[in-house]
Short mmCIF file of C-alpha atoms in Angstrom, two decimals:
data_model
loop_
_atom_site.label_atom_id
_atom_site.label_comp_id
_atom_site.label_asym_id
_atom_site.label_seq_id
_atom_site.Cartn_x
_atom_site.Cartn_y
_atom_site.Cartn_z
CA MET A 1 4.45 -15.56 34.39
CA ALA A 2 5.57 -14.71 37.91
CA ILE A 3 9.11 -14.21 36.59
CA HIS A 4 8.02 -11.49 34.19
CA CYS A 5 5.83 -9.70 36.74
CA SER A 6 8.81 -9.17 39.06
CA ARG A 7 11.00 -7.65 36.36
CA THR A 8 11.22 -3.86 36.03
CA CYS A 9 12.47 -1.07 33.73
CA LEU A 10 11.86 -3.06 30.57
CA GLN A 11 12.34 -1.52 27.14
CA TYR A 12 11.58 -3.30 23.88
CA LEU A 13 13.23 -3.13 20.47
CA ILE A 14 11.28 -3.58 17.24
CA HIS A 15 13.23 -4.55 14.11
CA LEU A 16 11.24 -3.28 11.12
CA ALA A 17 11.24 -4.36 7.50
CA HIS A 18 12.53 -1.72 5.09
CA ASP A 19 9.65 -1.91 2.63
CA ASN A 20 6.39 0.02 2.93
CA VAL A 21 8.28 2.39 5.21
CA ASN A 22 5.53 5.03 5.25
CA PHE A 23 2.98 2.52 6.55
CA ARG A 24 4.95 1.22 9.53
CA LEU A 25 4.20 3.87 12.15
CA PRO A 26 0.40 3.93 11.62
CA GLU A 27 0.34 0.13 11.71
CA ILE A 28 2.22 -0.15 15.01
CA ARG A 29 0.17 2.71 16.51
CA ALA A 30 -3.08 1.00 15.46
CA LEU A 31 -2.05 -2.36 16.91
CA LEU A 32 -1.01 -0.74 20.18
CA SER A 33 -4.31 1.13 20.39
CA LEU A 34 -6.14 -2.21 20.21
CA ARG A 35 -4.65 -2.87 23.65
CA GLY A 36 -5.19 0.68 24.86
CA LYS A 37 -1.46 1.42 24.84
CA PRO A 38 0.19 4.62 23.53
CA PHE A 39 3.15 4.68 21.15
CA ASP A 40 6.05 5.80 23.35
CA PRO A 41 9.43 5.62 21.56
CA GLY A 42 11.23 7.93 23.97
CA GLU A 43 13.90 10.40 22.88
CA ASN A 44 15.85 10.41 19.59
CA PHE A 45 13.12 8.54 17.72
CA LYS A 46 13.72 8.29 13.95
CA GLU A 47 10.73 7.10 11.96
CA LYS A 48 12.81 5.87 8.99
CA SER A 49 15.17 3.85 11.20
CA PRO A 50 14.89 0.03 11.01
CA PHE A 51 15.03 -0.15 14.84
CA TRP A 52 12.54 1.40 17.23
CA ARG A 53 12.81 1.40 21.04
CA LEU A 54 9.43 1.34 22.79
CA ASN A 55 8.63 2.12 26.41
CA GLY A 56 5.71 1.42 28.70
CA LEU A 57 4.82 -2.00 27.29
CA SER A 58 4.56 -5.51 28.68
CA GLU A 59 5.82 -8.62 26.92
CA GLU A 60 2.19 -9.53 26.31
CA ASP A 61 1.68 -6.21 24.50
CA VAL A 62 4.70 -6.88 22.29
CA ASN A 63 3.52 -10.40 21.48
CA SER A 64 0.12 -9.04 20.44
CA ILE A 65 1.77 -6.62 18.00
CA MET A 66 4.00 -9.28 16.49
CA ALA A 67 1.05 -11.66 16.08
CA ARG A 68 -0.38 -9.25 13.48
CA THR A 69 2.22 -6.89 12.03
CA VAL A 70 3.57 -7.36 8.50
CA CYS A 71 5.78 -4.27 8.77
CA ALA A 72 7.98 -5.58 11.60
CA LYS A 73 10.38 -8.51 11.43
CA SER A 74 11.13 -9.24 15.09
CA ALA A 75 10.85 -7.91 18.63
CA PHE A 76 13.34 -8.08 21.49
CA GLU A 77 13.59 -7.25 25.15
CA LEU A 78 16.36 -4.65 24.99
CA TRP A 79 19.20 -5.32 27.45
CA GLY A 80 21.77 -2.83 26.17
CA HIS A 81 22.65 -0.43 23.35
CA GLY A 82 25.30 2.06 22.26
CA ARG A 83 27.15 3.67 19.40
CA THR A 84 30.16 1.40 19.88
CA HIS A 85 30.77 -2.03 21.37
CA ILE A 86 32.38 -0.33 24.35
CA GLU A 87 29.21 1.68 24.97
CA LEU A 88 27.18 -1.49 24.48
CA ARG A 89 29.23 -3.31 27.12
CA THR A 90 28.78 -0.45 29.60
CA SER A 91 25.04 -0.43 28.95
CA LEU A 92 24.74 -4.21 29.37
CA LEU A 93 26.67 -4.22 32.64
CA LYS A 94 24.28 -1.59 33.99
CA TYR A 95 21.20 -3.63 33.10
CA PRO A 96 19.43 -4.89 36.26
CA THR A 97 20.68 -8.34 37.24
CA GLU A 98 17.19 -9.40 38.34
CA ASN A 99 15.98 -8.82 34.77
CA MET A 100 18.76 -10.95 33.25
CA SER A 101 19.11 -13.79 35.75
CA PRO A 102 15.94 -15.78 34.87
CA PHE A 103 17.43 -16.41 31.41
CA LEU A 104 21.02 -17.18 32.42
CA GLN A 105 20.43 -20.19 34.67
CA LYS A 106 22.50 -23.38 34.50
CA ASP A 107 19.49 -25.49 33.49
CA SER A 108 18.68 -23.27 30.48
CA THR A 109 19.91 -23.45 26.87
CA TYR A 110 20.56 -20.52 24.59
CA LYS A 111 22.11 -19.22 21.39
CA ILE A 112 23.20 -15.78 20.15
CA ASN A 113 22.41 -14.53 16.65
CA VAL A 114 24.01 -11.57 14.89
CA TYR A 115 21.78 -9.41 12.66
CA THR A 116 23.14 -6.58 10.53
CA PHE A 117 21.15 -3.96 8.63
CA ASN A 118 22.61 -2.68 5.32
CA LYS A 119 25.74 -4.82 5.58
CA THR A 120 26.64 -8.51 5.27
CA LEU A 121 29.21 -9.98 7.63
CA GLU A 122 31.30 -13.07 7.03
CA PHE A 123 30.61 -16.04 9.31
CA GLU A 124 33.99 -15.65 11.03
CA ASP A 125 33.25 -12.00 11.83
CA ARG A 126 29.94 -12.96 13.40
CA ILE A 127 31.62 -15.54 15.61
CA LYS A 128 34.20 -12.96 16.76
CA LYS A 129 31.44 -10.56 17.76
CA ILE A 130 29.71 -13.29 19.75
CA ASP A 131 32.94 -14.35 21.48
CA ALA A 132 33.61 -10.73 22.45
CA MET A 133 30.48 -10.81 24.64
CA GLU A 134 31.99 -13.26 27.12
CA TYR A 135 31.54 -10.66 29.86
CA LEU A 136 27.86 -11.68 30.06
CA SER A 137 27.43 -14.42 32.67
CA PHE A 138 25.65 -17.09 30.65
CA GLU A 139 25.65 -20.26 32.76
CA GLY A 140 23.49 -22.43 30.55
CA ARG A 141 24.46 -24.58 27.58
CA VAL A 142 24.63 -23.47 23.96
CA ASN A 143 21.99 -25.15 21.79
CA LEU A 144 21.89 -23.95 18.20
CA ARG A 145 18.94 -26.09 17.09
CA ASN A 146 16.34 -25.75 19.81
CA PRO A 147 17.42 -23.28 22.50
CA LYS A 148 15.13 -22.21 25.31
CA HIS A 149 16.26 -18.60 24.93
CA ILE A 150 17.54 -16.70 21.87
CA PHE A 151 19.64 -13.56 22.16
CA CYS A 152 20.50 -11.19 19.34
CA LEU A 153 23.24 -8.69 18.61
CA LEU A 154 21.85 -6.17 16.10
CA GLU A 155 24.03 -3.70 14.20
CA ASP A 156 22.70 -0.75 12.24
CA TYR A 157 24.89 0.41 9.32
CA GLY A 158 22.52 3.13 8.12
CA THR A 159 20.06 3.18 5.24
CA ASP A 160 22.31 4.24 2.34
CA PRO A 161 23.51 1.18 0.37
CA ASN A 162 25.99 3.41 -1.48
CA ASP A 163 27.65 4.66 1.70
CA ILE A 164 28.11 1.77 4.13
CA PRO A 165 30.40 2.63 7.07
CA ASP A 166 33.12 0.28 8.28
CA GLU A 167 31.69 0.30 11.80
CA PRO A 168 28.01 0.24 12.79
CA LEU A 169 26.24 3.49 13.55
CA TYR A 170 24.42 1.87 16.44
CA ILE A 171 24.36 -1.50 18.23
CA TYR A 172 21.67 -3.29 20.24
CA PHE A 173 21.57 -6.49 22.29
CA GLY A 174 18.49 -8.20 23.65
CA ARG A 175 16.40 -11.29 24.17
CA TRP A 176 14.26 -12.38 21.24
CA ILE A 177 10.53 -12.37 21.98
CA ALA A 178 8.67 -12.98 18.71
CA ASP A 179 8.72 -12.59 14.94
CA GLY A 180 6.20 -10.61 12.91
CA GLN A 181 3.87 -12.01 10.28
CA ARG A 182 6.01 -11.37 7.20
CA GLU A 183 5.27 -14.93 6.09
CA LEU A 184 1.69 -13.86 5.31
CA ILE A 185 2.99 -11.84 2.35
CA ARG A 186 4.26 -15.06 0.76
CA SER A 187 1.52 -17.46 1.86
CA HIS A 188 -1.24 -15.11 0.64
CA SER A 189 0.51 -13.94 -2.54
CA VAL A 190 -1.87 -12.97 -5.32
CA LYS A 191 0.21 -15.15 -7.66
CA ASN A 192 -1.15 -18.21 -5.85
CA ARG A 193 -4.67 -16.86 -5.30
CA HIS A 194 -7.52 -18.95 -6.69
CA PHE A 195 -9.49 -15.97 -8.02
CA ILE A 196 -7.78 -12.76 -9.16
CA GLY A 197 -8.50 -9.71 -11.30
CA ASN A 198 -6.60 -6.87 -12.96
CA THR A 199 -6.60 -4.82 -9.76
CA SER A 200 -6.34 -7.47 -7.02
CA MET A 201 -4.63 -5.87 -4.01
CA ASP A 202 -1.12 -6.98 -3.05
CA ALA A 203 -1.21 -9.31 -0.02
CA GLY A 204 1.15 -7.21 2.10
CA LEU A 205 -0.83 -4.02 1.53
CA SER A 206 -4.10 -5.85 2.22
CA PHE A 207 -2.88 -6.90 5.67
CA ILE A 208 -1.53 -3.40 6.33
CA MET A 209 -4.96 -1.94 5.54
CA ALA A 210 -6.63 -4.45 7.87
CA ASN A 211 -4.19 -3.49 10.63
CA HIS A 212 -4.68 0.24 10.06
CA ALA A 213 -8.42 -0.40 10.41
CA ARG A 214 -7.83 -2.35 13.65
CA VAL A 215 -9.86 -5.27 12.34
CA LYS A 216 -10.35 -7.95 15.00
CA ALA A 217 -12.26 -11.15 15.62
CA TYR A 218 -16.07 -10.96 15.26
CA ASP A 219 -15.99 -7.53 13.58
CA LEU A 220 -18.19 -7.00 10.53
CA VAL A 221 -16.10 -5.50 7.71
CA TYR A 222 -17.44 -4.10 4.45
CA ASP A 223 -15.79 -3.31 1.10
CA PRO A 224 -18.02 -1.26 -1.24
CA PHE A 225 -15.68 -1.82 -4.22
CA VAL A 226 -14.92 -5.43 -3.41
CA GLY A 227 -13.51 -6.61 -6.77
CA THR A 228 -12.00 -10.08 -6.28
CA GLY A 229 -12.05 -9.78 -2.49
CA SER A 230 -8.37 -9.40 -1.59
CA LEU A 231 -9.24 -7.10 1.32
CA LEU A 232 -11.87 -9.54 2.56
CA VAL A 233 -9.24 -12.29 2.60
CA ALA A 234 -6.94 -10.20 4.82
CA CYS A 235 -9.71 -9.15 7.22
CA SER A 236 -11.04 -12.68 7.58
CA HIS A 237 -7.54 -13.84 8.53
CA PHE A 238 -7.92 -11.75 11.69
CA GLY A 239 -11.29 -13.34 12.46
CA ALA A 240 -13.67 -10.70 11.05
CA TYR A 241 -16.89 -11.45 9.21
CA VAL A 242 -16.65 -9.92 5.73
CA CYS A 243 -19.02 -8.71 3.02
CA GLY A 244 -18.90 -6.42 0.01
CA THR A 245 -20.52 -4.98 -3.06
CA ASP A 246 -19.38 -4.09 -6.56
CA ILE A 247 -21.08 -2.74 -9.67
CA ASP A 248 -19.27 -5.23 -11.92
CA TYR A 249 -21.64 -8.19 -12.45
CA ASN A 250 -18.95 -10.36 -14.04
CA THR A 251 -16.46 -9.94 -11.22
CA ILE A 252 -19.00 -10.61 -8.48
CA HIS A 253 -20.17 -13.78 -10.21
CA GLY A 254 -16.67 -14.84 -11.29
CA ILE A 255 -17.50 -15.08 -14.96
CA GLY A 256 -16.14 -13.59 -18.16
CA LYS A 257 -12.56 -13.13 -19.32
CA ALA A 258 -9.80 -14.29 -16.99
CA SER A 259 -7.01 -12.04 -15.74
CA ARG A 260 -4.58 -14.91 -15.32
CA LYS A 261 -1.93 -15.49 -17.96
CA ASN A 262 -2.60 -18.28 -20.47
CA GLN A 263 -6.26 -18.53 -19.37
CA LYS A 264 -9.00 -17.10 -21.58
CA TRP A 265 -12.11 -17.53 -19.43
CA ARG A 266 -12.73 -17.81 -15.70
CA GLY A 267 -13.61 -21.25 -14.40
CA PRO A 268 -16.94 -22.10 -12.72
CA ASP A 269 -15.32 -22.21 -9.26
CA GLU A 270 -13.51 -18.86 -9.47
CA ASN A 271 -15.18 -16.50 -7.00
CA ILE A 272 -14.57 -14.61 -3.77
CA ARG A 273 -15.96 -17.38 -1.59
CA ALA A 274 -13.39 -19.76 -3.12
CA ASN A 275 -10.61 -17.34 -2.13
CA LEU A 276 -11.67 -17.44 1.52
CA ARG A 277 -12.06 -21.22 1.31
CA GLN A 278 -8.46 -21.41 0.05
CA TYR A 279 -7.25 -19.85 3.32
CA GLY A 280 -9.64 -21.67 5.64
CA SER A 281 -11.86 -18.70 6.44
CA GLU A 282 -14.98 -19.45 4.39
CA LYS A 283 -17.12 -19.56 7.56
CA LEU A 284 -16.48 -15.81 7.94
CA TYR A 285 -17.81 -15.01 4.46
CA VAL A 286 -21.17 -13.21 4.74
CA ASP A 287 -21.83 -12.45 1.06
CA VAL A 288 -21.14 -10.07 -1.82
CA LEU A 289 -23.74 -8.30 -3.93
CA VAL A 290 -23.94 -6.53 -7.26
CA SER A 291 -24.64 -2.96 -6.21
CA ASP A 292 -23.94 0.66 -7.13
CA ALA A 293 -21.90 2.44 -4.44
CA SER A 294 -23.59 5.75 -5.32
CA LYS A 295 -26.98 4.24 -4.37
CA PRO A 296 -26.52 2.39 -1.07
CA ILE A 297 -28.80 -0.57 -0.47
CA TRP A 298 -28.33 -0.70 3.31
CA ARG A 299 -30.88 0.19 5.98
CA ASP A 300 -30.25 3.27 8.10
CA GLY A 301 -28.11 2.92 11.21
CA VAL A 302 -24.68 1.68 12.19
CA LEU A 303 -23.77 -1.65 10.63
CA PHE A 304 -20.00 -2.03 10.24
CA ASP A 305 -16.99 -2.10 12.52
CA ALA A 306 -14.69 -1.18 9.62
CA ILE A 307 -14.95 -0.16 5.96
CA ILE A 308 -11.88 -0.97 3.90
CA THR A 309 -11.72 -0.39 0.17
CA ASP A 310 -9.74 0.50 -2.94
CA PRO A 311 -12.03 2.59 -5.16
CA PRO A 312 -11.49 2.47 -8.93
CA TYR A 313 -9.28 5.26 -10.32
CA GLY A 314 -10.37 4.96 -13.96
CA ILE A 315 -7.02 3.48 -15.06
CA ARG A 316 -7.38 -0.32 -15.12
CA GLU A 317 -11.01 -0.31 -14.01
CA SER A 318 -13.59 2.26 -15.06
CA THR A 319 -15.43 4.44 -12.55
CA ARG A 320 -19.10 3.73 -13.18
CA ARG A 321 -22.49 4.16 -11.58
CA THR A 322 -26.03 3.38 -12.72
CA GLY A 323 -28.16 6.04 -14.37
CA SER A 324 -31.32 6.36 -16.47
CA GLN A 325 -32.12 6.54 -20.14
CA LYS A 326 -32.43 10.35 -19.98
CA ASP A 327 -28.80 10.48 -18.90
CA SER A 328 -27.73 8.26 -21.79
CA VAL A 329 -25.70 11.04 -23.43
CA ASN A 330 -23.00 10.43 -20.84
CA SER A 331 -23.66 6.72 -20.46
CA VAL A 332 -21.09 3.98 -20.84
CA LYS A 333 -21.86 0.78 -22.73
CA PRO A 334 -21.36 -2.51 -20.86
CA SER A 335 -18.22 -4.49 -21.67
CA GLU A 336 -18.29 -6.94 -24.58
CA ASP A 337 -17.95 -9.95 -22.29
CA TYR A 338 -20.94 -8.95 -20.12
CA VAL A 339 -23.07 -12.06 -19.66
CA GLY A 340 -25.79 -10.82 -17.30
CA ASP A 341 -29.53 -10.62 -17.93
CA SER A 342 -30.86 -9.14 -21.16
CA HIS A 343 -31.80 -5.93 -19.34
CA VAL A 344 -28.75 -3.74 -18.98
CA PRO A 345 -29.07 -0.58 -16.83
CA VAL A 346 -27.48 2.53 -18.25
CA SER A 347 -23.93 2.95 -16.94
CA MET A 348 -22.62 6.46 -16.34
CA ALA A 349 -19.30 7.99 -15.36
CA TYR A 350 -18.80 8.17 -11.58
CA HIS A 351 -16.42 11.05 -10.85
CA LEU A 352 -13.71 10.47 -8.25
CA SER A 353 -14.80 13.49 -6.23
CA ASP A 354 -18.28 11.98 -5.99
CA ILE A 355 -16.88 8.55 -5.12
CA PHE A 356 -14.98 9.89 -2.12
CA THR A 357 -17.81 12.17 -0.98
CA ASP A 358 -20.24 9.25 -1.08
CA LEU A 359 -17.73 6.93 0.62
CA LEU A 360 -17.13 9.28 3.57
CA ASN A 361 -20.83 10.07 3.91
CA PHE A 362 -21.71 6.38 3.88
CA SER A 363 -19.02 5.67 6.50
CA ALA A 364 -20.28 8.50 8.72
CA HIS A 365 -23.75 6.93 8.73
CA HIS A 366 -22.91 3.23 8.90
CA LEU A 367 -19.71 2.85 10.94
CA VAL A 368 -19.86 2.27 14.68
CA ILE A 369 -18.32 4.96 16.87
CA GLY A 370 -14.57 4.26 16.89
CA GLY A 371 -14.88 2.26 13.66
CA ARG A 372 -12.40 3.03 10.93
CA LEU A 373 -12.53 3.80 7.22
CA VAL A 374 -9.38 2.88 5.27
CA TYR A 375 -9.15 3.65 1.56
CA TRP A 376 -6.75 4.59 -1.25
CA LEU A 377 -6.73 8.11 -2.71
CA PRO A 378 -4.99 8.53 -6.14
CA ILE A 379 -2.85 11.64 -6.39
CA TYR A 380 -1.17 13.63 -9.15
CA ARG A 381 2.02 14.41 -7.24
CA PRO A 382 2.97 17.83 -8.74
CA GLU A 383 -0.32 19.26 -7.51
CA TYR A 384 -0.74 17.44 -4.20
CA CYS A 385 -1.50 19.29 -0.97
CA GLU A 386 -3.21 18.17 2.22
CA GLU A 387 -6.40 20.05 1.28
CA MET A 388 -7.01 17.39 -1.38
CA VAL A 389 -7.78 14.73 1.26
CA PRO A 390 -11.58 14.49 1.64
CA LEU A 391 -12.96 15.34 5.08
CA ASN A 392 -16.17 14.70 6.98
CA ALA A 393 -17.33 16.25 10.24
CA CYS A 394 -18.00 12.79 11.70
CA LEU A 395 -14.63 11.32 10.77
CA ARG A 396 -11.21 12.12 12.25
CA LEU A 397 -8.15 11.77 10.02
CA VAL A 398 -5.82 9.24 11.68
CA SER A 399 -3.07 8.75 9.09
CA ASN A 400 -2.12 9.62 5.52
CA CYS A 401 0.61 7.43 3.94
CA GLU A 402 1.99 7.71 0.43
CA GLN A 403 2.83 4.88 -1.95
CA THR A 404 4.68 6.24 -4.98
CA LEU A 405 3.50 4.80 -8.30
CA SER A 406 5.58 6.87 -10.70
CA SER A 407 7.43 10.17 -10.93
CA HIS A 408 4.13 12.02 -11.26
CA THR A 409 1.53 9.80 -9.57
CA SER A 410 1.03 8.12 -6.23
CA ARG A 411 -1.76 6.88 -4.06
CA ARG A 412 -2.26 7.70 -0.43
CA LEU A 413 -3.64 5.29 2.14
CA ILE A 414 -6.13 7.31 4.18
CA THR A 415 -7.29 6.09 7.59
CA MET A 416 -10.20 7.84 9.32
CA GLU A 417 -12.04 7.08 12.55
CA LYS A 418 -15.68 7.82 13.30
CA ILE A 419 -15.95 10.18 16.28
CA LYS A 420 -19.65 11.08 16.32
CA GLU A 421 -23.01 10.36 14.72
CA PRO A 422 -24.22 12.60 11.85
CA GLU A 423 -26.42 15.56 12.75
CA GLU A 424 -28.58 17.84 10.65
CA THR A 425 -26.18 20.71 11.29
CA ASP A 426 -23.38 18.72 9.63
CA ALA A 427 -25.07 19.15 6.25
CA LEU A 428 -25.03 22.94 6.69
CA ALA A 429 -21.39 22.79 7.76
CA HIS A 430 -20.51 20.98 4.56
CA LEU A 431 -22.12 23.75 2.55
CA SER A 432 -20.42 26.63 4.36
CA ASP A 433 -16.99 25.15 5.18
CA PRO A 434 -14.67 24.80 2.14
CA HIS A 435 -12.70 22.07 3.98
CA PHE A 436 -15.67 19.72 3.49
CA SER A 437 -16.22 20.56 -0.18
CA PRO A 438 -15.34 17.84 -2.70
CA TYR A 439 -12.01 18.45 -4.41
CA GLN A 440 -12.88 18.47 -8.11
CA GLY A 441 -9.25 18.07 -9.16
CA HIS A 442 -9.46 14.33 -8.48
CA ASN A 443 -11.76 14.00 -11.49
CA ALA A 444 -8.89 14.72 -13.89
CA PHE A 445 -6.60 12.06 -12.40
CA ARG A 446 -7.01 9.70 -15.37
CA GLU A 447 -6.11 12.41 -17.91
CA LYS A 448 -3.11 13.54 -15.84
CA TYR A 449 -1.97 9.96 -15.38
CA PHE A 450 -1.88 9.25 -19.12
CA SER A 451 -0.54 12.74 -19.84
CA GLY A 452 2.46 11.91 -17.68
CA ILE A 453 3.00 8.65 -19.55
CA SER A 454 2.85 10.51 -22.86
CA LYS A 455 5.38 13.06 -21.66
CA ARG A 456 7.78 10.33 -20.56
CA THR A 457 7.33 8.53 -23.86
CA LEU A 458 7.95 11.74 -25.79
CA THR A 459 11.00 12.52 -23.68
CA GLY A 460 12.32 9.05 -24.35
CA LYS A 461 11.87 9.51 -28.11
CA GLU A 462 13.58 12.91 -27.99
CA GLU A 463 16.53 11.41 -26.15
CA THR A 464 16.70 8.58 -28.68
CA ASN A 465 16.69 11.06 -31.59
CA LYS A 466 19.31 13.18 -29.83
CA MET A 467 21.53 10.15 -29.33
CA ALA A 468 21.15 9.22 -33.01
CA THR A 469 22.01 12.78 -34.06
CA ASN A 470 25.08 12.82 -31.82
CA GLY A 471 26.29 9.44 -32.86
CA GLY A 472 24.92 7.66 -29.78
CA GLU A 473 26.97 9.60 -27.22
#
């Protein structure tokens, strides 16, 4: 520890994965804010680049990020960089000797790896690049299996796979510090999950949502549209206590038709608790309840450190709420496989605009100050504008990231942070300020979604007929 305290002018390099690109910056910002550190990339920062240089951090800060991130592959203490190997050499020779020397001692072991982005190098070419760095005064022994220190030469060949340059656009060299948590995407894959449904959230996105929400140990996290509990699984991995509600009786109780291929009915042990047990976090499971999100069951006051959810869009899962017999004109019959009690409450359509208004209002009342709401907002892309994102006077918009679903639809991951407690004047502000008015266009998302599919299908048929008319040309 004393070695690191005496070292100065440190800069760190983050090597990012090139999937979920839009979610990377908010994730890293959120993880840094957990330690009270700003995101400081310095000059010439490019958000889409696979390599980010960060200033003003300690090695402990970097390790804390890598212990949680699923968007970053690895982190390095940056020793030198440049557009060419000549510039790299000049940069490395200028790096403070006192920062290098603790890792170049005779009694140490090391190895050098070569990483390339957007290009594959032959083994011989990698060896040549390593040999060309003989100007660095490594005095220790090479140990390829279990070295004490690992160094990496990283070359960036751009992001266009159809236009790969002969020489790298930029080169970095540094000491490896830690890897990210990309392995969680595989180990928590929904394919291997004990209990799944039609809309179970992808493991990678679940962990991204938990990171955007800054979920940490001993937090209490709530999902009002809990489904099969994928988001609870991710949050419990970071040590949070988790709970949720859902209007679907069958899903909450793990009964009815199965979503898994070649399985007709769910087994008696398929439930959310079993999912957490599968990953060793059952002790963090509070409970889940059958409940209507439009009629909260919770007592007044702050309850949750984070609210993370994926509301139904009306595509694979219907948007429903409970009603009364007098509203039965617009009611929805329960599904054929419903196996609850003989009394079935009337089920009504729950418009998306109402879902989001209720969700933000609930979060404003029940989140702690500084607590975060993270949720998905479905969007019809040709009509999207920022005014469509729901707002609340008590919640500050932190980030808005798009995941494209098709040529005409996407969903946006919205992260908001509670900045104040609700006041009576906030209700008046919602009435007078159009920014706080529910955007009714969300209610037609289902029709626009299937309209787009119909148009593509029709276009495909027209092209087929045209090809037949023209002899298949």
